[in-house]
Short mmCIF file of C-alpha atoms in Angstrom, two decimals:
data_model
loop_
_atom_site.label_atom_id
_atom_site.label_comp_id
_atom_site.label_asym_id
_atom_site.label_seq_id
_atom_site.Cartn_x
_atom_site.Cartn_y
_atom_site.Cartn_z
CA UNK T 717 -69.23 -24.62 20.07
CA UNK T 718 -68.66 -26.18 23.47
CA UNK T 719 -71.83 -26.75 25.46
CA UNK T 720 -69.79 -25.93 28.55
CA UNK T 721 -68.83 -22.52 27.07
CA UNK T 722 -72.47 -21.75 26.22
CA UNK T 723 -73.51 -22.61 29.77
CA UNK T 724 -70.88 -20.27 31.22
CA UNK T 725 -71.97 -17.35 29.06
CA UNK T 726 -75.64 -17.98 29.74
CA UNK T 727 -75.08 -18.28 33.50
CA UNK T 728 -73.15 -14.99 33.63
CA UNK T 729 -75.54 -13.34 31.14
CA UNK T 730 -72.67 -12.44 28.88
CA UNK T 731 -74.55 -10.91 25.93
CA UNK T 732 -74.30 -8.45 23.04
CA UNK T 733 -74.22 -5.44 25.36
CA UNK T 734 -71.12 -6.91 27.02
CA UNK T 735 -69.55 -7.43 23.61
CA UNK T 736 -70.00 -3.71 22.84
CA UNK T 737 -68.65 -2.64 26.23
CA UNK T 738 -65.52 -4.79 25.88
CA UNK T 739 -64.73 -3.51 22.40
CA UNK T 740 -65.15 0.02 23.65
CA UNK T 741 -62.70 -0.75 26.44
CA UNK T 742 -60.28 -2.19 23.87
CA UNK T 743 -60.25 1.10 22.00
CA UNK T 744 -58.84 2.91 25.04
CA UNK T 745 -56.83 0.05 26.61
CA UNK T 746 -54.75 -1.15 23.66
CA UNK T 747 -52.09 1.59 24.02
CA UNK T 748 -51.51 0.39 27.59
CA UNK T 749 -50.90 -3.27 26.71
CA UNK T 750 -47.11 -2.92 26.77
CA UNK T 751 -47.29 -1.25 30.21
CA UNK T 752 -49.60 -3.96 31.54
CA UNK T 753 -47.33 -6.66 30.14
CA UNK T 754 -44.25 -5.06 31.70
CA UNK T 755 -45.89 -4.84 35.13
CA UNK T 756 -47.25 -8.38 34.79
CA UNK T 757 -43.81 -9.92 34.19
CA UNK T 758 -42.10 -7.66 36.72
CA UNK T 759 -44.42 -9.09 39.35
CA UNK T 760 -43.94 -12.60 37.97
CA UNK T 761 -40.15 -12.35 38.23
CA UNK T 762 -40.51 -11.61 41.92
CA UNK T 763 -42.21 -15.00 42.38
CA UNK T 764 -39.58 -17.78 42.29
CA UNK T 765 -42.19 -20.54 42.19
CA UNK T 766 -43.74 -18.97 39.08
CA UNK T 767 -40.46 -18.26 37.30
CA UNK T 768 -39.28 -21.80 37.98
CA UNK T 769 -41.59 -23.10 35.25
CA UNK T 770 -39.92 -21.05 32.50
CA UNK T 771 -36.91 -22.58 30.80
CA UNK T 772 -35.19 -19.42 29.49
CA UNK T 773 -35.37 -15.62 29.14
CA UNK T 774 -36.25 -16.06 25.47
CA UNK T 775 -39.38 -17.95 26.51
CA UNK T 776 -40.40 -15.03 28.76
CA UNK T 777 -39.92 -12.59 25.87
CA UNK T 778 -42.16 -14.71 23.65
CA UNK T 779 -44.80 -14.88 26.36
CA UNK T 780 -44.90 -11.08 26.61
CA UNK T 781 -46.14 -10.94 23.02
CA UNK T 782 -48.56 -13.78 23.73
CA UNK T 783 -50.03 -11.86 26.68
CA UNK T 784 -50.69 -8.79 24.52
CA UNK T 785 -52.49 -10.99 21.96
CA UNK T 786 -54.45 -12.64 24.76
CA UNK T 787 -55.69 -9.26 26.05
CA UNK T 788 -56.57 -8.15 22.53
CA UNK T 789 -58.69 -11.24 21.93
CA UNK T 790 -60.15 -10.95 25.44
CA UNK T 791 -61.62 -7.54 24.60
CA UNK T 792 -62.25 -7.88 20.87
CA UNK T 793 -63.82 -11.30 20.60
CA UNK T 794 -65.50 -12.88 18.85
CA UNK T 795 -66.34 -15.09 21.80
CA UNK T 796 -67.07 -18.17 19.76
CA UNK T 797 -65.88 -21.74 19.45
CA UNK T 798 -62.42 -20.64 18.31
CA UNK T 799 -62.18 -18.41 21.37
CA UNK T 800 -63.05 -21.32 23.64
CA UNK T 801 -60.52 -23.63 21.95
CA UNK T 802 -57.79 -21.00 22.22
CA UNK T 803 -58.43 -20.48 25.94
CA UNK T 804 -58.51 -24.24 26.46
CA UNK T 805 -55.11 -24.58 24.77
CA UNK T 806 -53.70 -21.82 27.00
CA UNK T 807 -54.97 -23.69 30.03
CA UNK T 808 -53.36 -26.91 28.79
CA UNK T 809 -50.06 -25.08 28.34
CA UNK T 810 -50.26 -23.86 31.94
CA UNK T 811 -50.86 -27.43 33.04
CA UNK T 812 -48.03 -28.72 30.84
CA UNK T 813 -45.47 -26.28 32.27
CA UNK T 814 -46.81 -27.00 35.79
CA UNK T 815 -47.76 -23.40 36.55
CA UNK T 816 -49.42 -23.43 40.01
CA UNK T 817 -53.13 -22.54 39.93
CA UNK T 818 -52.81 -19.68 42.41
CA UNK T 819 -50.56 -17.86 39.93
CA UNK T 820 -53.34 -18.10 37.32
CA UNK T 821 -55.74 -16.39 39.74
CA UNK T 822 -53.15 -13.77 40.64
CA UNK T 823 -52.34 -13.04 37.00
CA UNK T 824 -56.00 -12.60 36.15
CA UNK T 825 -56.40 -10.22 39.10
CA UNK T 826 -53.44 -8.10 37.89
CA UNK T 827 -54.90 -7.80 34.39
CA UNK T 828 -58.35 -6.96 35.79
CA UNK T 829 -56.84 -4.30 38.02
CA UNK T 830 -55.11 -2.58 35.09
CA UNK T 831 -58.03 -2.78 32.66
CA UNK T 832 -60.57 -1.58 35.24
CA UNK T 833 -58.36 1.38 36.06
CA UNK T 834 -58.06 2.22 32.38
CA UNK T 835 -61.86 2.00 31.99
CA UNK T 836 -62.53 4.38 34.88
CA UNK T 837 -59.86 6.84 33.69
CA UNK T 838 -60.77 6.90 29.97
CA UNK T 839 -64.52 6.29 29.74
CA UNK T 840 -67.45 8.14 31.20
CA UNK T 841 -69.01 6.61 34.28
CA UNK T 842 -71.81 4.67 32.59
CA UNK T 843 -69.51 3.31 29.90
CA UNK T 844 -66.83 2.49 32.47
CA UNK T 845 -69.35 0.67 34.66
CA UNK T 846 -70.59 -1.39 31.70
CA UNK T 847 -66.99 -2.15 30.67
CA UNK T 848 -66.00 -3.23 34.19
CA UNK T 849 -69.02 -5.54 34.48
CA UNK T 850 -68.35 -7.05 31.05
CA UNK T 851 -64.64 -7.41 31.91
CA UNK T 852 -65.47 -9.28 35.13
CA UNK T 853 -67.73 -11.63 33.19
CA UNK T 854 -65.26 -12.47 30.43
CA UNK T 855 -62.25 -12.83 32.76
CA UNK T 856 -64.30 -15.15 34.98
CA UNK T 857 -65.24 -17.15 31.88
CA UNK T 858 -61.58 -17.30 30.82
CA UNK T 859 -60.55 -18.35 34.30
CA UNK T 860 -63.19 -21.10 34.39
CA UNK T 861 -62.04 -22.44 31.00
CA UNK T 862 -58.39 -22.51 32.04
CA UNK T 863 -59.14 -24.06 35.42
CA UNK T 864 -61.16 -26.75 33.63
CA UNK T 865 -57.86 -27.75 32.01
CA UNK T 866 -56.39 -28.23 35.48
CA UNK T 867 -59.44 -30.26 36.43
CA UNK T 868 -59.15 -32.36 33.26
CA UNK T 869 -55.49 -32.93 34.02
CA UNK T 870 -56.36 -33.93 37.58
CA UNK T 871 -59.02 -36.32 36.29
CA UNK T 872 -56.53 -37.77 33.80
CA UNK T 873 -53.98 -38.19 36.58
CA UNK T 874 -56.57 -39.90 38.74
CA UNK T 875 -57.53 -42.19 35.86
CA UNK T 876 -53.88 -42.93 35.15
CA UNK T 877 -53.39 -43.68 38.83
CA UNK T 878 -56.47 -45.90 38.80
CA UNK T 879 -55.17 -47.72 35.73
CA UNK T 880 -51.80 -48.11 37.38
CA UNK T 881 -53.43 -49.38 40.59
CA UNK T 882 -55.68 -51.68 38.59
CA UNK T 883 -52.67 -53.10 36.73
CA UNK T 884 -50.83 -53.44 40.02
CA UNK T 885 -53.79 -55.21 41.61
CA UNK T 886 -54.16 -57.47 38.58
CA UNK T 887 -50.47 -58.36 38.78
CA UNK T 888 -50.81 -59.01 42.49
CA UNK T 889 -53.89 -61.12 41.82
CA UNK T 890 -52.02 -63.15 39.21
CA UNK T 891 -49.14 -63.67 41.63
CA UNK T 892 -51.56 -64.57 44.40
CA UNK T 893 -53.34 -67.05 42.14
CA UNK T 894 -50.00 -68.55 41.11
CA UNK T 895 -48.98 -68.75 44.75
CA UNK T 896 -52.34 -70.30 45.61
CA UNK T 897 -51.88 -72.88 42.88
CA UNK T 898 -48.32 -73.70 43.92
CA UNK T 899 -49.23 -74.00 47.60
CA UNK T 900 -52.80 -75.24 47.55
CA UNK T 901 -53.10 -77.28 44.37
CA UNK T 902 -49.53 -78.49 43.92
CA UNK T 903 -48.93 -79.37 47.56
CA UNK T 904 -47.99 -82.92 48.45
CA UNK T 905 -50.41 -82.66 51.37
CA UNK T 906 -54.19 -82.97 51.31
CA UNK T 907 -55.64 -79.55 52.10
CA UNK T 908 -59.28 -78.97 52.96
CA UNK T 909 -61.14 -75.88 54.14
CA UNK T 910 -64.38 -76.31 56.09
CA UNK T 911 -66.91 -73.81 57.39
CA UNK T 912 -68.00 -73.46 61.02
CA UNK T 913 -70.16 -76.57 60.73
CA UNK T 914 -67.27 -78.61 59.27
CA UNK T 915 -68.79 -78.68 55.78
CA UNK T 916 -66.15 -78.94 53.06
CA UNK T 917 -65.66 -75.74 51.06
CA UNK T 918 -62.27 -76.24 49.38
CA UNK T 919 -60.55 -79.45 48.42
CA UNK T 920 -57.18 -79.59 46.68
CA UNK T 921 -55.88 -82.07 44.11
CA UNK T 922 -53.94 -84.11 46.66
CA UNK T 923 -57.10 -84.46 48.74
CA UNK T 924 -58.87 -85.81 45.65
CA UNK T 925 -56.08 -88.33 45.03
CA UNK T 926 -55.94 -89.37 48.66
CA UNK T 927 -59.67 -89.76 49.27
CA UNK T 928 -60.79 -90.98 45.86
CA UNK T 929 -63.48 -88.27 45.82
CA UNK T 930 -63.67 -85.32 43.44
CA UNK T 931 -64.10 -81.87 44.95
CA UNK T 932 -67.56 -81.69 43.40
CA UNK T 933 -68.59 -84.88 45.21
CA UNK T 934 -67.58 -83.66 48.65
CA UNK T 935 -68.51 -79.97 48.35
CA UNK T 936 -70.89 -79.16 51.21
CA UNK T 937 -70.47 -82.59 52.85
CA UNK T 938 -69.66 -82.91 56.55
CA UNK T 939 -65.93 -83.61 56.79
CA UNK T 940 -66.09 -85.89 59.82
CA UNK T 941 -69.00 -87.97 58.47
CA UNK T 942 -67.79 -88.22 54.88
CA UNK T 943 -64.10 -88.91 55.35
CA UNK T 944 -63.42 -90.25 58.85
CA UNK T 945 -63.68 -93.96 59.76
CA UNK T 946 -66.71 -94.57 62.02
CA UNK T 947 -64.51 -95.92 64.82
CA UNK T 948 -62.42 -92.72 64.83
CA UNK T 949 -65.13 -90.09 64.43
CA UNK T 950 -65.48 -89.34 68.12
CA UNK T 951 -61.77 -88.60 68.37
CA UNK T 952 -61.91 -86.40 65.27
CA UNK T 953 -64.92 -84.49 66.59
CA UNK T 954 -63.06 -83.90 69.84
CA UNK T 955 -60.16 -82.47 67.80
CA UNK T 956 -62.51 -80.24 65.80
CA UNK T 957 -64.13 -78.97 68.97
CA UNK T 958 -60.75 -78.11 70.54
CA UNK T 959 -59.68 -76.19 67.46
CA UNK T 960 -62.97 -74.26 67.33
CA UNK T 961 -62.46 -73.31 70.97
CA UNK T 962 -58.94 -72.13 70.05
CA UNK T 963 -57.39 -74.76 72.32
CA UNK T 964 -54.09 -76.45 71.58
CA UNK T 965 -54.64 -79.46 69.35
CA UNK T 966 -51.58 -81.58 68.46
CA UNK T 967 -51.63 -83.67 65.25
CA UNK T 968 -53.29 -87.03 65.56
CA UNK T 969 -53.29 -90.17 63.39
CA UNK T 970 -56.81 -91.38 62.59
CA UNK T 971 -58.24 -93.51 59.82
CA UNK T 972 -59.76 -92.09 56.67
CA UNK T 973 -62.68 -93.73 54.89
CA UNK T 974 -61.94 -93.41 51.15
CA UNK T 975 -64.24 -93.47 48.17
CA UNK T 976 -63.59 -97.18 47.57
CA UNK T 977 -64.36 -97.89 51.26
CA UNK T 978 -60.77 -98.77 52.04
CA UNK T 979 -58.97 -97.34 55.07
CA UNK T 980 -55.93 -95.12 55.19
CA UNK T 981 -54.10 -93.84 58.19
CA UNK T 982 -53.81 -90.05 58.07
CA UNK T 983 -51.94 -87.67 60.32
CA UNK T 984 -54.40 -84.79 60.73
CA UNK T 985 -53.31 -81.19 61.40
CA UNK T 986 -56.15 -78.80 62.24
CA UNK T 987 -55.92 -75.02 62.58
CA UNK T 988 -58.48 -72.19 62.64
CA UNK T 989 -58.47 -69.47 59.98
CA UNK T 990 -58.19 -66.03 61.53
CA UNK T 991 -61.28 -63.81 61.75
CA UNK T 992 -63.55 -66.58 60.43
CA UNK T 993 -65.20 -69.76 61.68
CA UNK T 994 -63.47 -71.73 58.92
CA UNK T 995 -60.92 -74.43 59.58
CA UNK T 996 -57.87 -75.47 57.61
CA UNK T 997 -57.34 -79.24 57.66
CA UNK T 998 -54.11 -80.85 56.46
CA UNK T 999 -53.86 -84.59 55.94
CA UNK T 1000 -50.64 -86.55 55.52
CA UNK T 1001 -50.90 -90.20 54.46
CA UNK T 1002 -48.96 -92.31 56.99
CA UNK T 1003 -50.41 -95.69 55.98
CA UNK T 1004 -47.15 -96.95 54.45
CA UNK T 1005 -45.18 -95.44 57.29
CA UNK T 1006 -47.30 -97.30 59.85
CA UNK T 1007 -46.93 -100.58 57.89
CA UNK T 1008 -43.18 -100.15 57.77
CA UNK T 1009 -43.18 -99.35 61.48
CA UNK T 1010 -45.17 -102.55 62.15
CA UNK T 1011 -42.76 -104.61 60.08
CA UNK T 1012 -39.84 -103.03 61.86
CA UNK T 1013 -41.36 -103.88 65.25
CA UNK T 1014 -41.91 -107.51 64.17
CA UNK T 1015 -38.36 -107.79 62.91
CA UNK T 1016 -37.08 -106.32 66.15
CA UNK T 1017 -39.24 -108.76 68.14
CA UNK T 1018 -38.01 -111.73 66.10
CA UNK T 1019 -34.44 -110.57 66.49
CA UNK T 1020 -34.93 -110.34 70.25
CA UNK T 1021 -36.50 -113.79 70.31
CA UNK T 1022 -33.62 -115.15 68.24
CA UNK T 1023 -31.13 -113.67 70.65
CA UNK T 1024 -33.06 -115.12 73.58
CA UNK T 1025 -33.30 -118.55 71.91
CA UNK T 1026 -29.58 -118.59 71.14
CA UNK T 1027 -28.81 -117.68 74.74
CA UNK T 1028 -31.15 -120.32 76.14
CA UNK T 1029 -29.76 -122.96 73.79
CA UNK T 1030 -26.28 -122.16 74.96
CA UNK T 1031 -27.27 -122.22 78.60
CA UNK T 1032 -29.19 -125.51 78.26
CA UNK T 1033 -26.65 -127.29 76.05
CA UNK T 1034 -23.84 -126.96 78.59
CA UNK T 1035 -25.60 -128.84 81.43
CA UNK T 1036 -26.90 -131.42 78.95
CA UNK T 1037 -23.40 -132.16 77.77
CA UNK T 1038 -22.22 -132.42 81.36
CA UNK T 1039 -25.10 -134.78 82.24
CA UNK T 1040 -24.33 -137.01 79.26
CA UNK T 1041 -20.66 -137.16 80.27
CA UNK T 1042 -21.50 -138.19 83.83
CA UNK T 1043 -23.96 -140.85 82.67
CA UNK T 1044 -21.09 -142.33 80.64
CA UNK T 1045 -18.87 -142.31 83.71
CA UNK T 1046 -21.62 -144.04 85.76
CA UNK T 1047 -21.88 -146.76 83.12
CA UNK T 1048 -18.18 -147.45 83.34
CA UNK T 1049 -18.23 -147.41 87.13
CA UNK T 1050 -20.95 -150.06 87.44
CA UNK T 1051 -19.44 -152.33 84.80
CA UNK T 1052 -17.82 -154.63 87.43
CA UNK T 1053 -20.99 -155.38 89.44
CA UNK T 1054 -23.37 -158.39 89.35
CA UNK T 1055 -25.23 -159.14 86.19
CA UNK T 1056 -28.65 -158.32 87.59
CA UNK T 1057 -27.55 -155.10 89.21
CA UNK T 1058 -25.50 -154.12 86.23
CA UNK T 1059 -28.38 -154.87 83.87
CA UNK T 1060 -30.80 -152.69 85.75
CA UNK T 1061 -28.26 -149.84 86.11
CA UNK T 1062 -27.32 -149.94 82.45
CA UNK T 1063 -30.99 -149.94 81.42
CA UNK T 1064 -31.61 -146.85 83.53
CA UNK T 1065 -28.48 -145.25 82.09
CA UNK T 1066 -29.64 -145.91 78.54
CA UNK T 1067 -33.04 -144.32 79.28
CA UNK T 1068 -31.37 -141.21 80.74
CA UNK T 1069 -29.01 -140.97 77.76
CA UNK T 1070 -31.95 -141.28 75.34
CA UNK T 1071 -33.82 -138.44 77.04
CA UNK T 1072 -30.70 -136.28 77.15
CA UNK T 1073 -30.11 -136.90 73.43
CA UNK T 1074 -33.71 -135.97 72.68
CA UNK T 1075 -33.36 -132.71 74.66
CA UNK T 1076 -30.12 -131.88 72.88
CA UNK T 1077 -31.91 -132.39 69.56
CA UNK T 1078 -34.72 -130.06 70.60
CA UNK T 1079 -32.22 -127.39 71.65
#
C-alpha cells in the first residue's frame, strides 16, 4: 500500500469508526446515486470549459455509470491499496483529458453537498454527524490523491521541459564549440587572449605555427615580454595601455620574437573584451609582404635611376658629338698654317679629341 496513502489516512485520523459511518451512509445514499449523477452532469453541461474535454455524448453516458461506481466505492471501501490505485488512475484520466483542476474541486463539492444532505435527512443526528465527518475525510483523501496526479503530471512536464532545454543547450554548446573551432582554431590569423596583466590565456593553432611555441609553453607568460622583439616592446606596451584605457588604437606593425629567436614582422590588432579586463590580440604575418615591398621599392628606385641615366646620357652625348665635330673643323682650318703653329694646334686638337672620345665611352 502506498506510503503516501497511509500518511493521508493517519493525518486525517481516518479509522475503523469512519469506515462504519461511511457504510451506514451508503445504505441510505445508494438509491439517490442516479439523482446525484443526473444533477452532476446537468451542472457539468452548463460549463463549456468542462464539456470541451469530452469527445462525444456516448462518453458522457459511460461516465455517468463510472460516477455511480465511484460513489459506491467511496462509501463502501475497502480503503486499501486497490482503492488508492483506482483513485490514482482516475486522477491520471483527468490529467489525460485535460480536465481543469477547479472542476475537480467543484465536482467533489457537489457530491459532498448531496451526500451530506442525504445523511442529515436519513440518519439520526449522531449517525449523520459521524457520516458527515467521515465523508469529509474520505473525499479530502480522494481529492488529494487525484490532485497528486496533476502534480505528477506537472513534475513530468517540468522534467520534459528540462530535458528539452538541456538538449537544446547541448546542441547550442556543440554549435558554439564548432563555431569556436572554425573561428578560433581554424583561422588563418594568430589569435591570443590575455588577462588584465597581459598574461597569455588562450593561444590558437595559427599562433603556435607563427611563433614556434606551443600553447602549453606560453600559457601564463607575459605577451609583450615573451613574443615581442626587445626593440619594439615599448611601442607594444603603449598600444596595450591605450587599449586598456579604451582609447582608439590602430593596427601597428612590430617585430615578433619567435621560438627559434628569428624575427617576423606582424601587424598587430588589439581590442578589449567587453565586461572583462581581457584583451583579444590578432597577429597577421606581414614579413613576406614587407620583403616584397622592399624589393618593389628597390626596383622602382633602379628604374628611376635607369631613366635618369638614359636622360643624362642623351643630354651629354649631344654636346660631345658637337664638340668632336667642331674640333675636326678646327683641324681642317689650321691645316694651311706654319709647321710649328700647325704642329702645336694639331697636338692640342688630338688631346681634346682623346678626352672627348673617353667621355663618350663613359657615357
